[in-house]
Amino acid sequence: MRRFLPYLWPADAPGLRLRVAGSFGLVLLSISLTSLVMPLAFGAVVDRLAAGREAEVAVAIALVAAYVGARFGGVLLDNLRNALFEAVGQDATRRLAEHVFGHLHGLSLRFHLARRTGAVTKVIERGSKSIDTMLYFLLFNIAPTFVQLGIVGVLFWTKFGWELVAVTAFMVVGYVWYTKVMTEWRTRLREQWAEHDTAATARAVDSLLNFETVKYFNAEARERRSYAAAVAALSRTTVKVESSLAWLNVGQSLITNLMMAGAMAYAVWGWSQGRVSVGDVVVVNTLLAQLFRPLDLLGMVYRTIRQGLTDMAAMFDLIDTPAEVTDRPGAPDLRVSRGHVRFEDVRFGYEPDREILHGVDLDVPAGTTLAVVGPSGAGKSTLSRLLFRFYDPTAGRITIDGRDIREVTQDSLRRAIGIVPQDSVLFNDTIGYNIAYGRDGAEPAEVAAAARGASIDGLIEALPDGYDARVGERGLKLSGGEKQRVAIARTLLKNPPILILDEATSALDSRTEAAIQDTLRELSAQRTTITIAHRLSTVVDADQIVVLDGGRVAERGRHAELLRRGGLYAEMWARQQAEREEEPVAAAAE
């Protein structure tokens, strides 16, 4: 609650504070009309009519007008209050959602690999929506209910004595206790429901994001069964939640009706003793009816607040998740003058007990190309993640132009590095948007120039919508080669001094690979380039080749030199050459 309340009373927004104060002022005025003017005017009308004096007809009519005016005034003020407060609730929702979204992008890659996207988005959605509801109920239901209870208590004490106040207080306390006990039970059921709801949503999102894999393995029926099981569990929990609501409503109704019966019986007894008038009996009935209205909502309000707290707690857990990689206080921006990259005795493991890199030393002089090759699992792609500071080394350091990358801001570091990954995942937007993503604020002419540089301008111009053509979910409307060219164009637009090619052509056919290799060579010109490759034929021209094996540098040198050594590189080269010679034979046999 301490973390939540600042959103109700934002320190940097005096206009919103004024709206909160004005809204609560309208609440108090509405309560005054409905809890004082309306019941007292109604009671006075009944007394005038019961007296049967014709001379007071005009007074009775005036009191009726006051009663009707008070009823309308209450409705008018409530709606004005809602309109005035809406900006406060929406601003609080916006602030919280922006905070969480920004924090999620600041978390490490380790966090995002371990969490399901569907579950995280559901937590954000529930938490953001709950804050507006929480603000509304705290300010316009809980607080006014206590004010109204105080007004009713004072009126009952002055007009009917302490006995009626005591009975009313006893029943209200019993009502609140019963509501709390039942709502605690329902909250536990609701938490189970939220878990099943999140699981069902996460299951659906995960399955749909991987629909290609589902079809590859004929797993549609398996996925349907898995989703059906999740939805069935959600359905069973929903039945329990709704059934518990029925028991809550029945108990609340019993208590309120017993309270009404006791209070009215006491008022009628007072009338029979001549202590109160008929109008006073009507006042008791009206006041209790008005008091029951917010009390009837108490269970729903309490449950909503508890659920809101649960949802916000889950979202605050996301906010409280510490960022694994952070900038040092006062860290300067990285200034790349040459682009000299060094890995100095770098050690790293994704898990503490499983080290991936064992003291790797790499030296990439400015403007040269380093190729990193080796068997799967050797730690090749880990190098690019460390250079981007998705993780920090557990030992050793990485420098650019002699500056440890942990000493500069992550933003400036990543501006200086471009990457063409093996799997180029695109946004579900236009092809122009995906290319322009390389640099914020890029002009259309610059986007077109980048497309020409990546040799994808012909394809784009052939599309009916041109640069406005949508690429589909994760770019699935484009072929592998087309997506790679979009990724190259995006990196060309970024124009970084340091470039990483992370197996950028390993998933392509030989013809497409050859075409894209020419483009990649042009992209690498005059840049410090680190090429992570599986196919050795793509790195024969590299200035330096490093062979990683088991997280250690096994060999280093140029292509011809490594072949002469007859080591691991020569063995890999011979194996790949044999595979390439077998491909035409296999194709002819087919």
XYZ file of C-alpha atoms in Angstrom:
590
model
C 0.000 0.000 0.000
C 2.896 2.373 0.700
C 4.076 1.827 -2.861
C 0.583 2.181 -4.255
C -0.593 5.392 -2.563
C 1.922 7.720 -4.313
C 0.038 6.970 -7.520
C -3.093 8.394 -5.848
C -1.281 11.545 -4.736
C 1.488 12.151 -7.321
C 4.090 14.587 -6.023
C 4.980 15.945 -9.472
C 1.403 16.572 -10.648
C -0.378 19.336 -8.665
C -3.225 19.317 -11.182
C -3.976 15.672 -10.422
C -3.786 16.348 -6.684
C -6.351 19.106 -7.160
C -8.599 16.652 -8.983
C -8.307 14.156 -6.109
C -9.195 16.831 -3.550
C -12.105 18.062 -5.683
C -13.395 14.527 -6.194
C -13.361 13.794 -2.465
C -15.075 17.126 -1.802
C -17.872 16.087 -4.148
C -18.084 12.781 -2.270
C -18.604 14.558 1.044
C -21.203 16.878 -0.494
C -23.042 13.920 -2.030
C -23.076 12.099 1.327
C -24.439 15.213 3.021
C -27.306 15.370 0.549
C -28.163 11.671 0.621
C -27.531 11.000 4.341
C -28.858 14.236 5.837
C -31.078 16.315 3.555
C -32.911 13.499 1.794
C -33.959 11.298 4.785
C -34.768 14.274 7.034
C -36.823 15.930 4.296
C -38.655 12.669 3.618
C -39.397 12.223 7.339
C -40.665 15.791 7.618
C -43.015 15.228 4.662
C -44.477 12.127 6.302
C -44.986 14.000 9.593
C -46.794 16.830 7.811
C -49.047 14.373 5.975
C -49.722 12.363 9.126
C -50.760 15.515 10.963
C -53.426 16.091 8.318
C -53.157 19.887 8.503
C -54.082 21.435 5.160
C -52.219 24.624 5.989
C -48.948 22.752 5.837
C -49.525 21.278 2.380
C -47.285 23.898 0.789
C -44.533 23.112 3.298
C -44.928 19.396 2.576
C -44.678 20.030 -1.169
C -41.546 22.100 -0.600
C -40.042 19.281 1.460
C -40.922 16.820 -1.300
C -39.081 19.078 -3.737
C -36.100 19.153 -1.358
C -36.189 15.368 -1.134
C -36.280 14.954 -4.927
C -33.586 17.598 -5.335
C -31.360 15.794 -2.857
C -31.801 12.484 -4.719
C -30.939 14.079 -8.053
C -28.081 16.031 -6.489
C -26.547 12.842 -5.159
C -26.590 11.239 -8.624
C -25.268 14.429 -10.260
C -22.408 14.794 -7.796
C -21.448 11.115 -8.104
C -21.136 11.397 -11.879
C -19.264 14.691 -11.701
C -16.915 13.025 -9.243
C -16.307 10.103 -11.613
C -15.599 12.434 -14.531
C -13.227 14.561 -12.442
C -11.332 11.563 -11.077
C -10.982 9.613 -14.325
C -7.817 11.471 -15.323
C -6.210 10.525 -11.980
C -6.918 6.818 -12.421
C -5.769 6.742 -16.023
C -2.599 8.679 -15.220
C -1.776 6.248 -12.407
C -2.352 3.282 -14.721
C -0.154 4.858 -17.395
C 2.680 5.637 -14.979
C 2.718 2.161 -13.511
C 2.500 0.403 -16.891
C 5.332 2.531 -18.318
C 7.462 1.863 -15.245
C 7.014 -1.904 -15.455
C 7.496 -2.038 -19.235
C 10.696 0.004 -19.024
C 11.988 -2.138 -16.167
C 11.332 -5.344 -18.122
C 13.489 -4.079 -20.969
C 16.189 -3.296 -18.425
C 16.311 -6.853 -17.100
C 18.902 -9.344 -18.274
C 18.535 -11.870 -21.038
C 18.636 -14.574 -18.366
C 15.321 -13.318 -16.931
C 13.557 -13.280 -20.303
C 14.802 -16.736 -21.225
C 13.447 -18.122 -17.957
C 9.976 -16.486 -18.055
C 7.049 -17.103 -20.382
C 6.068 -14.028 -22.358
C 2.333 -14.777 -22.006
C 2.574 -15.019 -18.223
C 4.553 -11.777 -17.929
C 2.151 -9.814 -20.130
C -0.803 -11.158 -18.133
C 0.790 -9.983 -14.874
C 1.329 -6.511 -16.343
C -2.215 -6.376 -17.707
C -3.811 -7.352 -14.387
C -1.572 -5.130 -12.304
C -2.110 -2.056 -14.495
C -5.873 -2.473 -14.515
C -6.055 -3.081 -10.766
C -4.567 0.275 -9.785
C -7.428 2.276 -11.319
C -9.977 0.049 -9.561
C -8.082 0.274 -6.276
C -7.972 4.063 -6.414
C -11.698 4.257 -7.131
C -12.835 1.943 -4.349
C -10.507 3.353 -1.690
C -11.499 6.943 -2.369
C -15.158 6.564 -3.304
C -16.349 3.521 -1.385
C -14.277 2.697 1.686
C -13.725 6.286 2.868
C -17.336 7.449 2.189
C -18.711 4.357 3.983
C -16.910 5.339 7.196
C -18.120 8.932 6.839
C -21.675 7.729 6.287
C -21.466 5.412 9.300
C -20.419 8.377 11.416
C -23.341 10.494 10.176
C -25.861 7.716 10.801
C -24.419 7.144 14.280
C -24.748 10.824 15.207
C -28.336 11.030 13.885
C -29.409 7.854 15.683
C -27.801 9.034 18.939
C -29.473 12.465 18.876
C -32.927 11.336 17.721
C -33.309 7.786 19.102
C -30.754 7.262 21.844
C -27.686 5.116 22.343
C -29.595 1.815 22.166
C -30.194 2.073 18.421
C -26.575 3.147 17.864
C -25.346 0.113 19.816
C -27.566 -2.319 17.878
C -26.531 -0.791 14.564
C -22.837 -0.873 15.485
C -23.086 -4.511 16.626
C -24.725 -5.598 13.383
C -22.274 -3.608 11.233
C -19.319 -5.196 13.043
C -20.888 -8.647 12.530
C -21.493 -7.851 8.875
C -17.895 -6.707 8.363
C -16.503 -9.757 10.207
C -18.573 -12.188 8.163
C -17.629 -10.408 4.944
C -13.942 -10.511 5.829
C -13.959 -14.216 6.696
C -15.861 -15.188 3.572
C -13.804 -12.920 1.343
C -10.544 -14.334 2.694
C -11.799 -17.754 1.658
C -12.869 -16.430 -1.721
C -9.522 -14.660 -2.149
C -7.691 -17.975 -1.801
C -9.979 -19.431 -4.440
C -9.422 -16.350 -6.555
C -5.656 -16.721 -6.315
C -5.994 -20.297 -7.538
C -8.172 -19.015 -10.367
C -5.540 -16.403 -11.293
C -2.852 -19.096 -11.411
C -4.969 -21.284 -13.691
C -5.911 -18.267 -15.836
C -2.251 -17.286 -16.231
C -1.289 -20.885 -17.002
C -3.998 -21.190 -19.663
C -2.993 -17.900 -21.291
C 0.710 -18.770 -21.191
C -0.035 -22.202 -22.667
C -2.010 -20.646 -25.524
C 0.573 -17.950 -26.294
C 3.484 -20.395 -26.146
C 1.696 -22.837 -28.437
C 0.682 -20.188 -30.987
C 4.157 -18.636 -31.083
C 5.543 -22.073 -31.947
C 2.833 -23.121 -34.370
C 5.397 -24.123 -36.996
C 7.014 -26.563 -34.573
C 3.567 -27.903 -33.704
C 2.892 -28.660 -37.360
C 6.358 -30.106 -37.938
C 5.642 -32.790 -35.338
C 1.924 -33.319 -36.045
C 1.217 -32.135 -32.513
C -2.046 -30.242 -33.046
C -4.030 -32.825 -31.080
C -1.385 -32.869 -28.341
C -1.475 -29.077 -28.035
C -5.275 -29.116 -28.023
C -5.278 -31.658 -25.185
C -2.736 -29.642 -23.225
C -4.729 -26.429 -23.664
C -7.994 -28.237 -22.893
C -6.512 -29.493 -19.604
C -5.467 -25.950 -18.663
C -8.894 -24.532 -19.545
C -10.659 -27.354 -17.675
C -8.684 -26.557 -14.522
C -9.591 -22.890 -14.982
C -13.266 -23.817 -15.437
C -13.361 -25.889 -12.234
C -11.803 -23.071 -10.246
C -14.246 -20.558 -11.768
C -17.195 -22.658 -10.576
C -15.795 -22.642 -7.036
C -15.289 -18.869 -7.139
C -18.830 -18.184 -8.356
C -20.386 -20.643 -5.856
C -18.560 -18.987 -2.973
C -20.007 -15.642 -4.109
C -23.529 -17.045 -3.658
C -22.782 -18.023 -0.047
C -21.309 -14.587 0.620
C -24.391 -12.822 -0.750
C -26.814 -15.028 1.214
C -25.010 -14.413 4.527
C -24.764 -10.671 3.920
C -28.453 -10.467 3.058
C -29.406 -12.373 6.233
C -27.406 -10.006 8.440
C -28.683 -6.826 6.785
C -32.303 -7.950 6.935
C -31.982 -8.928 10.608
C -30.460 -5.508 11.242
C -33.268 -3.772 9.358
C -35.921 -5.786 11.199
C -34.407 -5.020 14.618
C -33.957 -1.310 13.961
C -37.434 -0.891 12.486
C -38.992 -2.851 15.358
C -37.207 -0.578 17.826
C -38.415 2.522 15.953
C -42.010 1.237 15.841
C -41.839 0.502 19.579
C -40.628 4.061 20.143
C -43.561 5.374 18.102
C -45.979 3.289 20.186
C -44.511 4.890 23.313
C -44.869 8.350 21.845
C -41.119 8.893 21.786
C -40.771 9.224 17.997
C -43.015 10.280 15.149
C -44.073 8.379 12.054
C -41.633 10.499 10.081
C -38.820 9.384 12.372
C -39.645 5.751 11.599
C -39.307 6.607 7.915
C -35.985 8.359 8.625
C -34.638 5.181 10.294
C -35.698 3.083 7.310
C -34.193 5.534 4.801
C -30.900 5.893 6.666
C -30.464 2.130 7.020
C -31.354 1.548 3.370
C -28.704 4.090 2.341
C -26.187 2.545 4.723
C -26.822 -0.939 3.347
C -26.076 0.166 -0.193
C -22.304 0.624 0.381
C -22.307 -2.254 2.874
C -23.813 -4.570 0.275
C -20.838 -3.727 -1.924
C -18.359 -4.256 0.897
C -17.695 -7.895 0.024
C -17.116 -7.071 -3.614
C -14.987 -4.056 -2.679
C -12.929 -6.000 -0.156
C -12.443 -8.857 -2.604
C -11.519 -6.440 -5.390
C -9.003 -4.662 -3.191
C -7.483 -7.942 -2.026
C -7.328 -9.180 -5.598
C -5.912 -5.835 -6.679
C -3.244 -6.113 -4.022
C -2.457 -9.635 -5.218
C -2.207 -8.501 -8.837
C -0.118 -5.475 -7.933
C 2.112 -7.604 -5.688
C 2.859 -9.823 -8.683
C 3.655 -6.745 -10.761
C 5.771 -5.209 -8.004
C 7.655 -8.520 -7.897
C 8.580 -7.843 -11.520
C 9.623 -4.299 -10.610
C 11.668 -5.631 -7.696
C 13.491 -8.138 -9.883
C 17.031 -6.734 -9.891
C 18.722 -6.014 -13.179
C 21.692 -8.328 -13.543
C 23.609 -5.882 -15.729
C 23.563 -2.240 -14.615
C 25.477 0.917 -15.410
C 27.907 2.141 -12.811
C 26.946 5.468 -11.167
C 28.160 8.299 -13.354
C 29.288 5.960 -16.141
C 30.344 7.921 -19.257
C 29.305 7.178 -22.826
C 31.574 5.011 -24.936
C 33.513 6.969 -27.548
C 34.718 4.673 -30.306
C 37.693 6.203 -32.099
C 39.125 3.101 -33.792
C 37.074 0.063 -32.759
C 39.827 -2.123 -31.287
C 38.131 -5.002 -29.426
C 39.848 -7.237 -26.875
C 38.706 -10.194 -24.753
C 41.201 -10.557 -21.895
C 41.148 -13.869 -19.972
C 37.326 -13.895 -20.109
C 35.525 -16.516 -18.041
C 31.769 -16.957 -17.992
C 29.028 -19.472 -17.256
C 25.253 -19.189 -17.506
C 25.088 -21.206 -14.302
C 27.564 -20.885 -11.419
C 28.524 -24.569 -11.556
C 28.851 -24.769 -15.361
C 31.466 -22.512 -16.912
C 31.190 -21.990 -20.674
C 34.274 -19.866 -21.400
C 37.565 -20.762 -19.723
C 39.939 -17.816 -19.946
C 39.366 -16.714 -23.574
C 41.827 -14.182 -25.052
C 40.909 -12.469 -28.336
C 42.432 -9.425 -30.012
C 40.570 -7.778 -32.890
C 42.513 -4.750 -34.190
C 40.500 -1.860 -35.599
C 39.171 -2.436 -39.115
C 40.018 -6.154 -39.194
C 37.872 -9.254 -39.308
C 38.035 -11.993 -36.690
C 36.300 -15.291 -37.439
C 35.311 -17.508 -34.526
C 34.643 -21.147 -35.453
C 34.308 -24.390 -33.598
C 31.902 -27.223 -32.810
C 28.445 -26.608 -31.359
C 28.506 -25.689 -27.694
C 32.030 -24.287 -27.863
C 30.831 -20.856 -26.653
C 30.884 -18.929 -29.947
C 27.537 -17.099 -29.600
C 28.281 -16.413 -25.929
C 31.010 -14.026 -27.085
C 28.493 -11.783 -28.858
C 26.181 -11.748 -25.830
C 29.054 -10.693 -23.596
C 30.142 -7.982 -26.038
C 26.606 -6.576 -26.040
C 26.626 -6.819 -22.195
C 23.586 -9.062 -22.022
C 25.741 -10.665 -19.344
C 28.956 -9.648 -17.575
C 31.981 -11.970 -17.442
C 32.581 -13.724 -14.142
C 36.287 -13.008 -14.601
C 38.478 -11.093 -17.027
C 37.335 -8.106 -19.040
C 36.270 -6.954 -22.501
C 37.601 -3.661 -23.834
C 36.882 -1.409 -26.794
C 39.710 0.986 -27.596
C 41.192 0.079 -24.221
C 38.038 0.968 -22.254
C 36.385 -1.747 -20.135
C 32.812 -1.994 -21.428
C 31.537 -2.328 -17.836
C 32.690 1.234 -17.189
C 30.521 2.836 -19.898
C 26.760 3.099 -20.365
C 25.005 0.161 -21.965
C 23.129 2.498 -24.298
C 26.299 3.968 -25.800
C 27.923 0.523 -26.008
C 25.053 -0.987 -27.951
C 24.855 2.031 -30.262
C 28.435 1.231 -31.303
C 27.753 -2.415 -32.166
C 25.629 -3.879 -34.941
C 24.641 -7.504 -35.401
C 23.237 -9.694 -38.155
C 21.958 -12.744 -36.252
C 21.375 -16.236 -37.525
C 17.637 -16.003 -36.877
C 16.428 -12.540 -37.864
C 13.146 -12.099 -35.997
C 11.125 -9.180 -37.334
C 8.323 -7.146 -35.832
C 4.803 -7.801 -37.075
C 4.794 -4.483 -38.916
C 5.799 -3.112 -42.314
C 9.038 -3.940 -44.030
C 9.912 -0.245 -43.936
C 9.379 -0.138 -40.172
C 11.643 -3.136 -39.657
C 14.477 -1.574 -41.663
C 13.995 1.832 -39.999
C 14.271 0.113 -36.610
C 18.030 0.239 -37.140
C 18.099 3.917 -36.225
C 15.404 5.923 -34.510
C 14.260 8.877 -36.615
C 15.678 7.599 -39.911
C 14.338 9.360 -42.997
C 12.585 7.389 -45.789
C 15.471 8.172 -48.164
C 17.933 6.654 -45.685
C 15.763 3.547 -45.328
C 15.656 3.166 -49.106
C 19.451 3.568 -49.318
C 19.928 0.850 -46.694
C 17.589 -1.446 -48.649
C 19.661 -0.878 -51.788
C 22.827 -1.627 -49.866
C 21.332 -4.938 -48.718
C 20.089 -5.724 -52.259
C 16.473 -6.032 -51.120
C 15.158 -2.882 -52.821
C 14.096 -4.853 -55.909
C 11.912 -7.182 -53.864
C 10.348 -4.269 -51.977
C 9.551 -2.335 -55.150
C 7.909 -5.464 -56.609
C 5.516 -5.698 -53.657
C 2.091 -4.073 -54.172
C 2.460 -2.040 -50.954
C 6.192 -1.426 -51.263
C 7.763 -0.390 -47.982
C 4.303 -0.512 -46.358
C 3.963 -4.272 -46.953
C 3.522 -6.131 -43.675
C 5.928 -8.962 -42.918
C 3.664 -11.003 -40.600
C 4.286 -12.492 -37.167
C 8.077 -12.706 -36.623
C 8.529 -11.928 -40.336
C 7.080 -15.242 -41.498
C 5.760 -13.767 -44.770
C 9.357 -13.411 -45.932
C 11.791 -16.161 -46.846
C 14.932 -16.830 -44.816
C 17.108 -14.955 -47.301
C 14.725 -11.990 -47.422
C 14.660 -11.742 -43.649
C 18.468 -11.827 -43.581
C 18.600 -8.969 -46.079
C 16.195 -6.949 -43.949
C 18.481 -7.582 -40.979
C 21.483 -6.457 -43.048
C 19.648 -3.317 -44.187
C 18.726 -2.567 -40.580
C 22.375 -2.848 -39.556
C 23.501 -0.755 -42.534
C 21.124 1.976 -41.388
C 22.553 1.788 -37.868
C 26.037 2.171 -39.370
C 28.008 0.908 -36.334
C 31.819 0.925 -36.132
C 31.809 -2.648 -34.738
C 29.921 -5.469 -36.421
C 28.982 -8.996 -35.349
C 27.880 -11.584 -37.900
C 26.485 -14.430 -35.815
C 26.185 -17.364 -38.255
C 24.281 -14.978 -40.493
C 24.069 -17.406 -43.436
C 24.154 -20.834 -41.836
C 20.403 -21.377 -42.292
C 20.418 -20.443 -46.009
C 20.864 -22.472 -49.153
C 24.199 -22.248 -50.990
C 22.949 -19.914 -53.741
C 21.323 -17.482 -51.327
C 24.334 -17.721 -49.029
C 26.710 -16.785 -51.834
C 24.598 -13.755 -52.753
C 24.353 -12.547 -49.164
C 28.059 -13.147 -48.525
C 28.887 -10.459 -51.098
C 26.627 -8.041 -49.274
C 28.145 -8.978 -45.907
C 31.663 -8.360 -47.252
C 30.619 -4.861 -48.304
C 28.983 -4.335 -44.903
C 32.185 -5.429 -43.114
C 34.446 -3.112 -45.076
C 36.181 -0.496 -42.918
C 34.598 -1.950 -39.775
C 35.892 -4.079 -36.942
C 34.056 -7.348 -37.578
C 33.607 -10.492 -35.530
C 32.171 -13.331 -37.593
C 30.784 -16.352 -35.785
C 30.549 -19.086 -38.373
C 29.647 -22.709 -38.786
C 30.574 -23.006 -42.459
C 34.325 -22.484 -42.736
C 34.060 -21.556 -46.422
C 32.544 -18.217 -45.371
C 35.585 -17.136 -43.318
C 38.586 -18.099 -45.458
C 39.344 -14.405 -46.108
C 39.235 -13.378 -42.453
C 42.289 -11.547 -41.085
C 42.339 -13.941 -38.137
C 40.536 -17.189 -37.381
C 40.080 -18.461 -33.830
C 38.991 -22.036 -33.171
C 37.043 -22.476 -29.939
C 36.752 -25.919 -28.407
C 35.128 -26.498 -25.032
C 35.232 -22.792 -24.177
C 38.982 -22.487 -24.829
C 40.989 -21.138 -27.732
C 42.329 -24.271 -29.411
C 43.936 -22.635 -32.447
C 44.344 -19.225 -34.029
C 45.795 -17.968 -37.300
C 44.863 -17.399 -40.944
C 43.116 -20.002 -43.114
C 46.173 -21.336 -44.930
C 48.244 -21.392 -41.766
C 45.634 -23.387 -39.858
C 45.312 -25.902 -42.674
C 49.075 -26.487 -42.634
C 48.987 -27.215 -38.916
C 46.649 -30.160 -39.458
C 44.776 -29.538 -36.204
C 41.095 -29.174 -35.328
C 40.486 -26.510 -37.997
C 41.997 -28.676 -40.725
C 39.877 -31.594 -39.553
C 36.685 -29.496 -39.655
C 37.618 -28.140 -43.100
C 38.193 -31.618 -44.515
C 34.897 -32.856 -43.124
C 32.908 -29.942 -44.580
C 34.622 -30.235 -47.941
C 33.705 -33.921 -48.067
C 30.092 -33.053 -47.253
C 29.996 -30.451 -50.040
C 31.350 -32.974 -52.556
C 28.681 -35.476 -51.534
C 25.799 -33.014 -52.028
C 25.813 -33.035 -55.878
C 26.046 -36.839 -55.880
C 23.065 -37.119 -53.533
C 21.084 -34.609 -55.625
C 21.812 -36.565 -58.827
C 20.727 -39.818 -57.199
C 17.384 -38.256 -56.292
